[in-house]
Amino acid sequence: MKRVKFYEKLLSEIEADIEIVIVINGNFDQRFVDADRELLEEAGFGAEQDETILLPEKRRLYVGADSIGASDIRAACASAVRALGSKNYKTAKMASYLNHPKCTSVLRAQVEGLLLGGYTFDRYKSKKSDKGLHKIRISLEEYNGFELDIPAVQRTVEKGIISADAVNFVRDIVNTTPDDCYPETMAQIADSIAKEYGLECEILDTERLRDEKMEAMLAVARASRHEPRLIHLSYRPENPVAVVSIVGKGLTYDSGGLSLKPSDFMVTMKADKSGGSAVLGIMRAVAALKLPIELHGFVGAVENMIGGDAYKPDDVLRAKNGKTIEVRNTDAEGRLVLADVLCYAQEKVKADYLFDFATLTGACVVGLGQYTSGVMGWSEEPIQRVLYAADTLSGEMAAKLPFNRYLKKSLKSEVADICNISNTRYGGALTAGIFLGEFIDEHHRQKWAHIDIAGPAFVEHVWGENPVGASGAGVRLMVRLLEKLARGDSH
Ligand code: BES
Ligand code: ZN
Ligand code: ZN
């Protein structure tokens, strides 16, 4: 467990085993770099983004960053902590980094990067390592020489810690194996968050789901030995400025069902619960930040398996809103679960905004690459909020995929109201999003955005501030969006 703390002290007054220094844009003239300039040049340190060099005898670690923008600093800090992950230094110190005297967004990125880069998942390792940093101390000394507004800085550090902790919490859930994390486990996690942060928590089991006429979700769950759960967490502060619902796909395993996935595609499908896990993490962060937003989190926790009781291609299912769905592929299960959960969420809560997170389609990964989420909907306003919160505020990457009415026709069914897959092999992320749109009611149509996190949620190598495996995609993005909404900013 890493800890970051801000100290009202100069760097020289802070004790630590090692000092971390960022070299920005190849600028070796900075006050903090000058001392070791010759050594660094001699060693051939080029200060490329995320490049690190350790000078043990000087007790300094240098890391490069392309700019003093938040994203570059976040990634550089993560790389620095990672580079020390196999070393024996326990405490590190750093200057604070700002790009403007009044704006602490880079400092927040710094804190996030340090905590996100320090993440490791060793639940299944028989030998746990004690190597790597335990504590990082940030000094009020600022490399540009800006005077810090101490209370503002303290708050920023606090916010950075809360959002990074939430991301790491989500990473732990997603990395957990399907045998150790199944729908009931997700419900237990939700319940413990509720107890710790004073949230309301309602869990619907199979019987309650039947009462609620959620046939689509129940069909997906049927062949699993683990019963499904619908989780509803609510955070209700006094005088909220807005009511927001977030919905997550929580497939604790997606084997594909009878439309079985090929072996190579099945590996990593424990991560199909990433959207639902993100919802749990966002609830936790928003409650910890005490944002003046009424927030409802809904998770459809289900396991998609095979067996004599499995739902089949050719089945017709009736979703909660009465629409009938022709199943043509049991591997397009996320949209079936979400159809019901979205209906339930809208019936329970008339929200000002409705966002859903899902590892919904491989097509989204093909279209945008592994690192970028796809954002969709029938209304520009919520989409733009997500895009701004992504690239500009949180450093997550997201891009809009535009709906159109021609693709909508590809979901037509001859026997039911709609098909669960389209009749074209093109635009798969969009047709999945358009399918979800059929379960959004009139009230929420202009307030909804769907975020396909299939790419960034789980990547099998290190990238930026993200480790191998679960990234916690969607958490920082949504927390920033809600913080902005809480401030009453229009986008
Ligand atoms: N969970 C998968 C989507 C996915 C693929 C997530 C790769 C992460 C990485 C989803 O349930 C699925 O299987 N979708 C199908 C839809 C198809 C049958 C229309 C897909 O993308 O192939
Ligand atoms: Zn699937
Ligand atoms: Zn899936």
CSV table of C-alpha atoms in Angstrom, one decimal, residues 28-456:
chain,number,residue,atom,x,y,z
A,28,PHE,CA,18.2,20.1,-18.1
A,29,ASP,CA,18.5,23.7,-16.9
A,30,GLN,CA,15.9,23.3,-14.2
A,31,ARG,CA,17.0,24.1,-10.6
A,32,PHE,CA,16.5,20.5,-9.5
A,33,VAL,CA,18.3,18.9,-12.4
A,34,ASP,CA,21.3,21.1,-12.8
A,35,ALA,CA,23.2,19.4,-10.0
A,36,ASP,CA,23.4,16.1,-11.9
A,37,ARG,CA,23.4,17.4,-15.4
A,38,GLU,CA,26.8,16.1,-16.4
A,39,LEU,CA,26.2,12.6,-14.9
A,40,LEU,CA,22.9,12.4,-16.8
A,41,GLU,CA,24.4,13.5,-20.1
A,42,GLU,CA,27.3,11.1,-19.6
A,43,ALA,CA,24.9,8.2,-19.1
A,44,GLY,CA,22.9,9.2,-22.2
A,45,PHE,CA,19.7,10.0,-20.4
A,46,GLY,CA,17.5,11.6,-23.1
A,47,ALA,CA,14.6,12.5,-20.9
A,48,GLU,CA,12.1,10.9,-23.2
A,49,GLN,CA,8.6,10.6,-21.9
A,50,ASP,CA,8.6,7.8,-19.2
A,51,GLU,CA,12.4,7.2,-19.6
A,52,THR,CA,14.0,6.8,-16.1
A,53,ILE,CA,17.5,6.7,-14.8
A,54,LEU,CA,18.5,5.9,-11.2
A,55,LEU,CA,21.6,7.6,-9.7
A,56,PRO,CA,22.0,5.5,-6.6
A,57,GLU,CA,25.0,7.3,-5.2
A,58,LYS,CA,23.1,10.6,-5.6
A,59,ARG,CA,19.9,9.0,-4.2
A,60,ARG,CA,17.9,10.5,-7.1
A,61,LEU,CA,15.7,9.0,-9.8
A,62,TYR,CA,15.1,11.0,-12.9
A,63,VAL,CA,12.2,10.6,-15.2
A,64,GLY,CA,11.4,12.3,-18.5
A,65,ALA,CA,8.1,14.0,-19.5
A,66,ASP,CA,7.3,15.6,-22.8
A,67,SER,CA,5.5,18.6,-21.2
A,68,ILE,CA,4.1,19.9,-18.0
A,69,GLY,CA,0.6,18.9,-19.1
A,70,ALA,CA,-1.3,16.8,-16.6
A,71,SER,CA,-1.3,13.6,-18.8
A,72,ASP,CA,2.5,13.6,-19.3
A,73,ILE,CA,3.2,14.3,-15.6
A,74,ARG,CA,0.7,11.6,-14.5
A,75,ALA,CA,2.4,9.0,-16.7
A,76,ALA,CA,5.9,10.1,-15.8
A,77,CYS,CA,5.2,9.9,-12.0
A,78,ALA,CA,3.8,6.4,-12.6
A,79,SER,CA,6.9,5.4,-14.5
A,80,ALA,CA,9.1,6.7,-11.7
A,81,VAL,CA,7.3,4.7,-9.0
A,82,ARG,CA,7.3,1.6,-11.3
A,83,ALA,CA,11.1,1.9,-11.8
A,84,LEU,CA,11.6,1.9,-8.0
A,85,GLY,CA,9.2,-1.1,-7.7
A,86,SER,CA,12.0,-3.6,-7.5
A,87,LYS,CA,14.3,-1.5,-5.3
A,88,ASN,CA,14.7,-1.3,-1.6
A,89,TYR,CA,14.0,2.4,-1.1
A,90,LYS,CA,10.9,2.8,1.1
A,91,THR,CA,10.4,6.6,1.1
A,92,ALA,CA,10.7,9.1,-1.7
A,93,LYS,CA,10.3,12.8,-1.9
A,94,MET,CA,9.4,15.2,-4.7
A,95,ALA,CA,8.9,18.8,-5.5
A,96,SER,CA,5.3,19.8,-6.5
A,97,TYR,CA,4.6,20.4,-10.1
A,98,LEU,CA,2.3,23.2,-11.4
A,99,ASN,CA,1.9,24.8,-14.8
A,100,HIS,CA,0.1,27.9,-13.5
A,101,PRO,CA,0.3,29.6,-10.1
A,102,LYS,CA,-3.5,29.2,-9.4
A,103,CYS,CA,-4.2,25.9,-11.0
A,104,THR,CA,-3.4,22.7,-9.2
A,105,SER,CA,-4.5,20.2,-11.9
A,106,VAL,CA,-1.0,19.1,-12.7
A,107,LEU,CA,-0.4,18.5,-9.0
A,108,ARG,CA,-3.4,16.3,-8.9
A,109,ALA,CA,-2.1,14.3,-11.9
A,110,GLN,CA,1.2,14.0,-10.0
A,111,VAL,CA,-0.5,12.5,-7.0
A,112,GLU,CA,-2.7,10.2,-9.2
A,113,GLY,CA,0.3,9.0,-11.2
A,114,LEU,CA,2.3,8.1,-8.1
A,115,LEU,CA,-0.5,6.1,-6.7
A,116,LEU,CA,-1.6,4.5,-9.9
A,117,GLY,CA,1.9,3.6,-11.0
A,118,GLY,CA,2.5,1.9,-7.6
A,119,TYR,CA,-0.4,-0.5,-8.1
A,120,THR,CA,0.5,-4.2,-8.0
A,121,PHE,CA,-1.8,-7.2,-7.9
A,122,ASP,CA,-0.3,-10.1,-5.9
A,123,ARG,CA,-3.4,-11.8,-4.6
A,124,TYR,CA,-2.4,-15.1,-6.3
A,125,LYS,CA,1.4,-14.9,-5.7
A,126,SER,CA,2.5,-17.2,-3.0
A,127,LYS,CA,5.5,-14.9,-2.2
A,128,LYS,CA,4.4,-11.3,-1.6
A,129,SER,CA,7.2,-8.8,-2.3
A,130,ASP,CA,8.0,-6.0,0.1
A,131,LYS,CA,10.0,-4.1,-2.4
A,132,GLY,CA,9.2,-0.7,-3.8
A,133,LEU,CA,8.1,2.6,-2.2
A,134,HIS,CA,5.7,2.8,0.7
A,135,LYS,CA,5.6,6.5,1.2
A,136,ILE,CA,6.0,9.5,-1.1
A,137,ARG,CA,6.4,13.0,0.4
A,138,ILE,CA,5.6,16.0,-1.7
A,139,SER,CA,7.2,19.3,-0.8
A,140,LEU,CA,5.8,22.8,-1.1
A,141,GLU,CA,8.8,23.6,-3.2
A,142,GLU,CA,7.7,24.1,-6.7
A,143,TYR,CA,10.0,23.8,-9.7
A,144,ASN,CA,8.7,26.9,-11.4
A,145,GLY,CA,9.1,28.9,-8.2
A,146,PHE,CA,5.3,29.4,-7.8
A,147,GLU,CA,4.0,30.3,-4.3
A,148,LEU,CA,1.5,27.6,-3.3
A,149,ASP,CA,-1.9,28.2,-1.8
A,150,ILE,CA,-1.5,25.6,0.9
A,151,PRO,CA,-5.2,24.8,1.7
A,152,ALA,CA,-6.0,24.5,-2.1
A,153,VAL,CA,-3.0,22.2,-2.5
A,154,GLN,CA,-4.0,20.1,0.5
A,155,ARG,CA,-7.5,19.7,-1.1
A,156,THR,CA,-6.1,18.8,-4.4
A,157,VAL,CA,-3.8,16.1,-3.0
A,158,GLU,CA,-6.8,14.7,-1.1
A,159,LYS,CA,-8.9,14.6,-4.2
A,160,GLY,CA,-6.0,12.9,-6.2
A,161,ILE,CA,-5.7,10.3,-3.4
A,162,ILE,CA,-9.4,9.6,-3.4
A,163,SER,CA,-9.7,9.1,-7.2
A,164,ALA,CA,-6.5,7.0,-7.5
A,165,ASP,CA,-7.6,4.8,-4.5
A,166,ALA,CA,-11.0,4.3,-6.2
A,167,VAL,CA,-9.2,3.3,-9.5
A,168,ASN,CA,-6.9,0.8,-7.6
A,169,PHE,CA,-9.9,-0.6,-5.8
A,170,VAL,CA,-11.6,-1.3,-9.2
A,171,ARG,CA,-8.4,-2.8,-10.6
A,172,ASP,CA,-8.4,-5.3,-7.7
A,173,ILE,CA,-12.0,-6.4,-8.4
A,174,VAL,CA,-11.5,-6.7,-12.1
A,175,ASN,CA,-8.2,-8.7,-11.7
A,176,THR,CA,-9.9,-11.2,-9.4
A,177,THR,CA,-10.6,-14.5,-11.0
A,178,PRO,CA,-14.2,-15.5,-12.0
A,179,ASP,CA,-14.1,-18.3,-9.4
A,180,ASP,CA,-13.4,-15.7,-6.6
A,181,CYS,CA,-15.5,-12.9,-8.0
A,182,TYR,CA,-19.0,-13.9,-9.1
A,183,PRO,CA,-22.3,-11.9,-8.9
A,184,GLU,CA,-22.8,-12.6,-5.2
A,185,THR,CA,-19.3,-11.4,-4.6
A,186,MET,CA,-20.0,-8.1,-6.4
A,187,ALA,CA,-23.1,-7.7,-4.3
A,188,GLN,CA,-21.0,-8.2,-1.1
A,189,ILE,CA,-18.5,-5.7,-2.3
A,190,ALA,CA,-21.3,-3.2,-2.9
A,191,ASP,CA,-22.7,-3.9,0.5
A,192,SER,CA,-19.4,-3.2,2.2
A,193,ILE,CA,-19.0,0.1,0.3
A,194,ALA,CA,-22.4,1.0,1.4
A,195,LYS,CA,-21.6,0.3,5.1
A,196,GLU,CA,-18.2,2.1,4.9
A,197,TYR,CA,-19.5,5.2,3.1
A,198,GLY,CA,-23.1,5.4,4.4
A,199,LEU,CA,-24.8,4.6,1.1
A,200,GLU,CA,-28.1,2.8,0.6
A,201,CYS,CA,-27.7,-0.6,-1.0
A,202,GLU,CA,-30.4,-2.8,-2.5
A,203,ILE,CA,-29.7,-6.2,-4.0
A,204,LEU,CA,-32.1,-8.0,-6.3
A,205,ASP,CA,-31.8,-11.8,-6.5
A,206,THR,CA,-33.3,-14.2,-9.1
A,207,GLU,CA,-36.7,-14.1,-7.5
A,208,ARG,CA,-36.8,-10.3,-7.4
A,209,LEU,CA,-35.5,-10.1,-11.0
A,210,ARG,CA,-38.4,-12.4,-12.0
A,211,ASP,CA,-40.9,-10.1,-10.2
A,212,GLU,CA,-39.3,-7.2,-12.1
A,213,LYS,CA,-39.8,-9.1,-15.4
A,214,MET,CA,-36.2,-8.9,-16.3
A,215,GLU,CA,-36.2,-11.9,-18.7
A,216,ALA,CA,-33.3,-10.8,-20.8
A,217,MET,CA,-30.9,-10.6,-17.8
A,218,LEU,CA,-32.2,-13.8,-16.4
A,219,ALA,CA,-31.8,-15.7,-19.6
A,220,VAL,CA,-28.1,-14.8,-19.8
A,221,ALA,CA,-27.6,-15.9,-16.2
A,222,ARG,CA,-29.5,-19.2,-16.5
A,223,ALA,CA,-26.7,-21.7,-17.3
A,224,SER,CA,-24.4,-20.5,-14.5
A,225,ARG,CA,-24.1,-22.1,-11.1
A,226,HIS,CA,-23.8,-18.5,-9.8
A,227,GLU,CA,-27.1,-16.7,-9.5
A,228,PRO,CA,-27.3,-13.2,-10.9
A,229,ARG,CA,-27.6,-10.0,-8.8
A,230,LEU,CA,-28.8,-6.5,-9.6
A,231,ILE,CA,-27.1,-4.0,-7.4
A,232,HIS,CA,-28.5,-0.6,-6.7
A,233,LEU,CA,-26.3,1.8,-4.6
A,234,SER,CA,-27.5,5.3,-3.8
A,235,TYR,CA,-25.7,8.3,-2.5
A,236,ARG,CA,-28.1,11.1,-1.4
A,237,PRO,CA,-26.4,14.2,-0.1
A,238,GLU,CA,-28.5,17.2,1.1
A,239,ASN,CA,-29.4,19.7,-1.5
A,240,PRO,CA,-27.9,18.0,-4.5
A,241,VAL,CA,-27.4,20.1,-7.6
A,242,ALA,CA,-28.2,17.2,-10.0
A,243,VAL,CA,-29.4,13.6,-10.0
A,244,VAL,CA,-27.2,11.2,-12.0
A,245,SER,CA,-27.5,7.4,-12.6
A,246,ILE,CA,-24.6,5.3,-13.7
A,247,VAL,CA,-25.1,1.7,-15.0
A,248,GLY,CA,-22.4,-0.9,-15.4
A,249,LYS,CA,-22.1,-4.2,-17.2
A,250,GLY,CA,-21.0,-6.7,-14.6
A,251,LEU,CA,-20.3,-10.0,-16.5
A,252,THR,CA,-18.2,-11.8,-14.0
A,253,TYR,CA,-17.3,-14.1,-16.8
A,254,ASP,CA,-18.2,-14.2,-20.5
A,255,SER,CA,-17.6,-17.5,-22.0
A,256,GLY,CA,-19.8,-16.5,-24.9
A,257,GLY,CA,-22.5,-18.9,-23.9
A,258,LEU,CA,-23.6,-21.4,-26.6
A,259,SER,CA,-22.1,-19.1,-29.2
A,260,LEU,CA,-18.9,-20.1,-27.4
A,261,LYS,CA,-15.9,-17.9,-27.7
A,262,PRO,CA,-12.7,-19.4,-29.3
A,263,SER,CA,-10.1,-20.2,-26.6
A,264,ASP,CA,-7.9,-17.3,-27.4
A,265,PHE,CA,-10.8,-14.8,-27.1
A,266,MET,CA,-12.1,-16.2,-23.8
A,267,VAL,CA,-8.9,-15.5,-21.9
A,268,THR,CA,-9.2,-12.1,-20.1
A,269,MET,CA,-13.0,-12.3,-20.0
A,270,LYS,CA,-12.9,-12.0,-16.3
A,271,ALA,CA,-12.6,-8.4,-17.2
A,272,ASP,CA,-16.1,-8.3,-18.6
A,273,LYS,CA,-17.2,-7.0,-15.2
A,274,SER,CA,-15.1,-3.8,-15.7
A,275,GLY,CA,-18.1,-1.5,-16.3
A,276,GLY,CA,-19.9,-2.7,-13.2
A,277,SER,CA,-16.7,-2.6,-11.1
A,278,ALA,CA,-16.2,1.0,-12.3
A,279,VAL,CA,-19.6,1.9,-11.1
A,280,LEU,CA,-18.7,0.6,-7.6
A,281,GLY,CA,-15.5,2.6,-7.6
A,282,ILE,CA,-17.2,5.8,-8.8
A,283,MET,CA,-19.8,5.4,-6.0
A,284,ARG,CA,-17.1,5.1,-3.5
A,285,ALA,CA,-15.1,8.1,-4.8
A,286,VAL,CA,-18.1,10.4,-5.0
A,287,ALA,CA,-19.2,9.5,-1.5
A,288,ALA,CA,-15.6,10.1,-0.2
A,289,LEU,CA,-15.5,13.4,-2.0
A,290,LYS,CA,-18.9,14.3,-0.6
A,291,LEU,CA,-20.0,15.8,-3.9
A,292,PRO,CA,-23.4,17.5,-3.9
A,293,ILE,CA,-24.7,15.1,-6.6
A,294,GLU,CA,-27.4,12.5,-5.9
A,295,LEU,CA,-25.8,9.5,-7.5
A,296,HIS,CA,-27.3,6.1,-8.2
A,297,GLY,CA,-25.2,3.2,-9.3
A,298,PHE,CA,-26.7,0.1,-10.9
A,299,VAL,CA,-24.8,-3.1,-11.7
A,300,GLY,CA,-26.0,-6.1,-13.6
A,301,ALA,CA,-23.9,-8.9,-12.2
A,302,VAL,CA,-24.2,-12.1,-14.2
A,303,GLU,CA,-22.1,-15.0,-15.5
A,304,ASN,CA,-22.5,-16.1,-19.1
A,305,MET,CA,-22.0,-19.8,-19.3
A,306,ILE,CA,-22.9,-23.0,-21.2
A,307,GLY,CA,-25.0,-26.0,-20.1
A,308,GLY,CA,-28.2,-27.8,-20.6
A,309,ASP,CA,-30.1,-24.9,-19.2
A,310,ALA,CA,-28.3,-22.3,-21.4
A,311,TYR,CA,-30.3,-19.7,-23.4
A,312,LYS,CA,-30.0,-20.2,-27.1
A,313,PRO,CA,-29.7,-18.5,-30.4
A,314,ASP,CA,-33.3,-18.5,-31.7
A,315,ASP,CA,-34.8,-17.7,-28.3
A,316,VAL,CA,-37.0,-14.7,-28.0
A,317,LEU,CA,-36.7,-12.8,-24.8
A,318,ARG,CA,-39.0,-10.1,-23.3
A,319,ALA,CA,-37.1,-7.3,-21.7
A,320,LYS,CA,-38.4,-5.3,-18.7
A,321,ASN,CA,-39.9,-2.6,-20.9
A,322,GLY,CA,-41.9,-5.2,-22.9
A,323,LYS,CA,-39.8,-5.2,-26.0
A,324,THR,CA,-39.1,-8.6,-27.4
A,325,ILE,CA,-35.5,-9.5,-28.5
A,326,GLU,CA,-34.5,-12.2,-30.9
A,327,VAL,CA,-31.3,-13.9,-29.8
A,328,ARG,CA,-29.0,-14.6,-32.7
A,329,ASN,CA,-25.8,-14.8,-30.7
A,330,THR,CA,-25.5,-15.5,-27.0
A,331,ASP,CA,-22.1,-13.8,-26.9
A,332,ALA,CA,-23.9,-10.4,-27.4
A,333,GLU,CA,-25.0,-10.9,-23.8
A,334,GLY,CA,-23.9,-7.5,-22.3
A,335,ARG,CA,-26.6,-5.6,-24.2
A,336,LEU,CA,-29.2,-8.0,-23.0
A,337,VAL,CA,-28.2,-7.5,-19.4
A,338,LEU,CA,-27.9,-3.8,-19.8
A,339,ALA,CA,-31.3,-3.5,-21.6
A,340,ASP,CA,-33.0,-4.7,-18.4
A,341,VAL,CA,-30.8,-2.9,-16.0
A,342,LEU,CA,-31.2,0.4,-17.9
A,343,CYS,CA,-35.0,-0.1,-17.9
A,344,TYR,CA,-34.9,-0.7,-14.1
A,345,ALA,CA,-32.6,2.3,-13.5
A,346,GLN,CA,-34.9,4.6,-15.4
A,347,GLU,CA,-38.0,3.4,-13.7
A,348,LYS,CA,-36.4,3.8,-10.2
A,349,VAL,CA,-34.8,7.2,-10.8
A,350,LYS,CA,-35.7,10.1,-13.1
A,351,ALA,CA,-32.1,11.3,-13.6
A,352,ASP,CA,-30.6,14.5,-15.1
A,353,TYR,CA,-27.9,12.3,-16.6
A,354,LEU,CA,-27.7,8.6,-17.3
A,355,PHE,CA,-24.3,7.0,-18.2
A,356,ASP,CA,-23.5,3.4,-18.8
A,357,PHE,CA,-20.1,1.7,-18.8
A,358,ALA,CA,-19.6,-1.6,-20.5
A,359,THR,CA,-16.9,-3.8,-22.1
A,360,LEU,CA,-19.5,-4.2,-24.8
A,361,THR,CA,-17.8,-4.9,-28.2
A,362,GLY,CA,-14.6,-6.1,-29.7
A,363,ALA,CA,-15.5,-3.9,-32.6
A,364,CYS,CA,-14.9,-0.8,-30.4
A,365,VAL,CA,-11.3,-2.0,-29.8
A,366,VAL,CA,-10.9,-2.6,-33.6
A,367,GLY,CA,-12.1,0.9,-34.4
A,368,LEU,CA,-10.4,3.0,-31.7
A,369,GLY,CA,-7.5,0.9,-30.6
A,370,GLN,CA,-6.9,-0.6,-27.1
A,371,TYR,CA,-6.5,2.7,-25.2
A,372,THR,CA,-9.6,4.7,-26.2
A,373,SER,CA,-13.2,4.3,-25.0
A,374,GLY,CA,-16.1,4.9,-27.5
A,375,VAL,CA,-18.8,7.3,-26.5
A,376,MET,CA,-22.2,7.1,-28.0
A,377,GLY,CA,-25.8,8.5,-27.6
A,378,TRP,CA,-28.6,10.3,-29.3
A,379,SER,CA,-27.7,13.7,-27.7
A,380,GLU,CA,-24.6,15.8,-28.0
A,381,GLU,CA,-24.6,17.3,-24.5
A,382,PRO,CA,-23.9,14.3,-22.3
A,383,ILE,CA,-21.4,13.0,-25.0
A,384,GLN,CA,-19.5,16.3,-24.9
A,385,ARG,CA,-19.4,16.1,-21.1
A,386,VAL,CA,-17.8,12.7,-21.3
A,387,LEU,CA,-15.3,13.7,-23.9
A,388,TYR,CA,-14.2,16.8,-22.0
A,389,ALA,CA,-13.9,14.9,-18.7
A,390,ALA,CA,-11.8,12.3,-20.5
A,391,ASP,CA,-9.1,14.0,-22.5
A,392,THR,CA,-9.0,17.4,-20.8
A,393,LEU,CA,-9.6,16.6,-17.2
A,394,SER,CA,-8.8,13.0,-16.3
A,395,GLY,CA,-6.3,11.9,-19.0
A,396,GLU,CA,-8.4,9.0,-20.0
A,397,MET,CA,-8.9,8.8,-23.8
A,398,ALA,CA,-12.3,8.7,-25.4
A,399,ALA,CA,-13.8,9.4,-28.8
A,400,LYS,CA,-17.3,9.9,-30.1
A,401,LEU,CA,-18.8,7.3,-32.4
A,402,PRO,CA,-21.7,8.8,-34.2
A,403,PHE,CA,-25.1,7.0,-34.4
A,404,ASN,CA,-27.1,7.2,-37.5
A,405,ARG,CA,-30.5,5.9,-38.6
A,406,TYR,CA,-29.3,3.6,-41.3
A,407,LEU,CA,-27.3,1.4,-38.9
A,408,LYS,CA,-30.4,1.2,-36.7
A,409,LYS,CA,-32.2,-0.7,-39.4
A,410,SER,CA,-29.6,-3.4,-39.3
A,411,LEU,CA,-31.1,-4.6,-36.0
A,412,LYS,CA,-34.5,-5.4,-37.5
A,413,SER,CA,-35.9,-8.8,-36.6
A,414,GLU,CA,-38.4,-10.9,-38.6
A,415,VAL,CA,-39.8,-12.6,-35.5
A,416,ALA,CA,-39.4,-10.1,-32.6
A,417,ASP,CA,-39.1,-6.3,-32.1
A,418,ILE,CA,-35.4,-6.3,-32.4
A,419,CYS,CA,-32.3,-8.6,-32.9
A,420,ASN,CA,-29.5,-8.8,-30.4
A,421,ILE,CA,-26.9,-8.5,-33.2
A,422,SER,CA,-27.0,-6.6,-36.5
A,423,ASN,CA,-27.1,-8.1,-40.0
A,424,THR,CA,-24.0,-6.3,-41.1
A,425,ARG,CA,-20.4,-6.9,-40.1
A,426,TYR,CA,-19.6,-3.2,-40.0
A,427,GLY,CA,-20.0,-0.7,-37.2
A,428,GLY,CA,-20.4,-3.3,-34.4
A,429,ALA,CA,-19.7,-0.8,-31.5
A,430,LEU,CA,-22.4,1.5,-32.9
A,431,THR,CA,-25.0,-1.2,-33.5
A,432,ALA,CA,-24.5,-2.4,-29.9
A,433,GLY,CA,-24.9,1.2,-28.7
A,434,ILE,CA,-28.0,1.7,-30.9
A,435,PHE,CA,-29.5,-1.5,-29.4
A,436,LEU,CA,-29.1,-0.1,-25.9
A,437,GLY,CA,-30.7,3.1,-27.1
A,438,GLU,CA,-33.9,1.1,-27.7
A,439,PHE,CA,-34.2,0.7,-24.0
A,440,ILE,CA,-33.8,4.4,-23.1
A,441,ASP,CA,-37.2,6.1,-22.5
A,442,GLU,CA,-38.3,9.5,-23.7
A,443,HIS,CA,-37.4,11.2,-20.5
A,444,HIS,CA,-33.8,10.1,-20.7
A,445,ARG,CA,-33.1,10.1,-24.4
A,446,GLN,CA,-31.4,13.5,-24.3
A,447,LYS,CA,-29.6,12.7,-21.0
A,448,TRP,CA,-27.9,9.4,-21.9
A,449,ALA,CA,-24.4,8.5,-23.0
A,450,HIS,CA,-23.0,5.0,-23.5
A,451,ILE,CA,-19.3,4.4,-22.9
A,452,ASP,CA,-17.8,1.3,-24.4
A,453,ILE,CA,-14.6,0.6,-22.4
A,454,ALA,CA,-13.8,-2.8,-24.1
A,455,GLY,CA,-10.4,-1.5,-25.2
A,456,PRO,CA,-8.8,0.3,-22.2
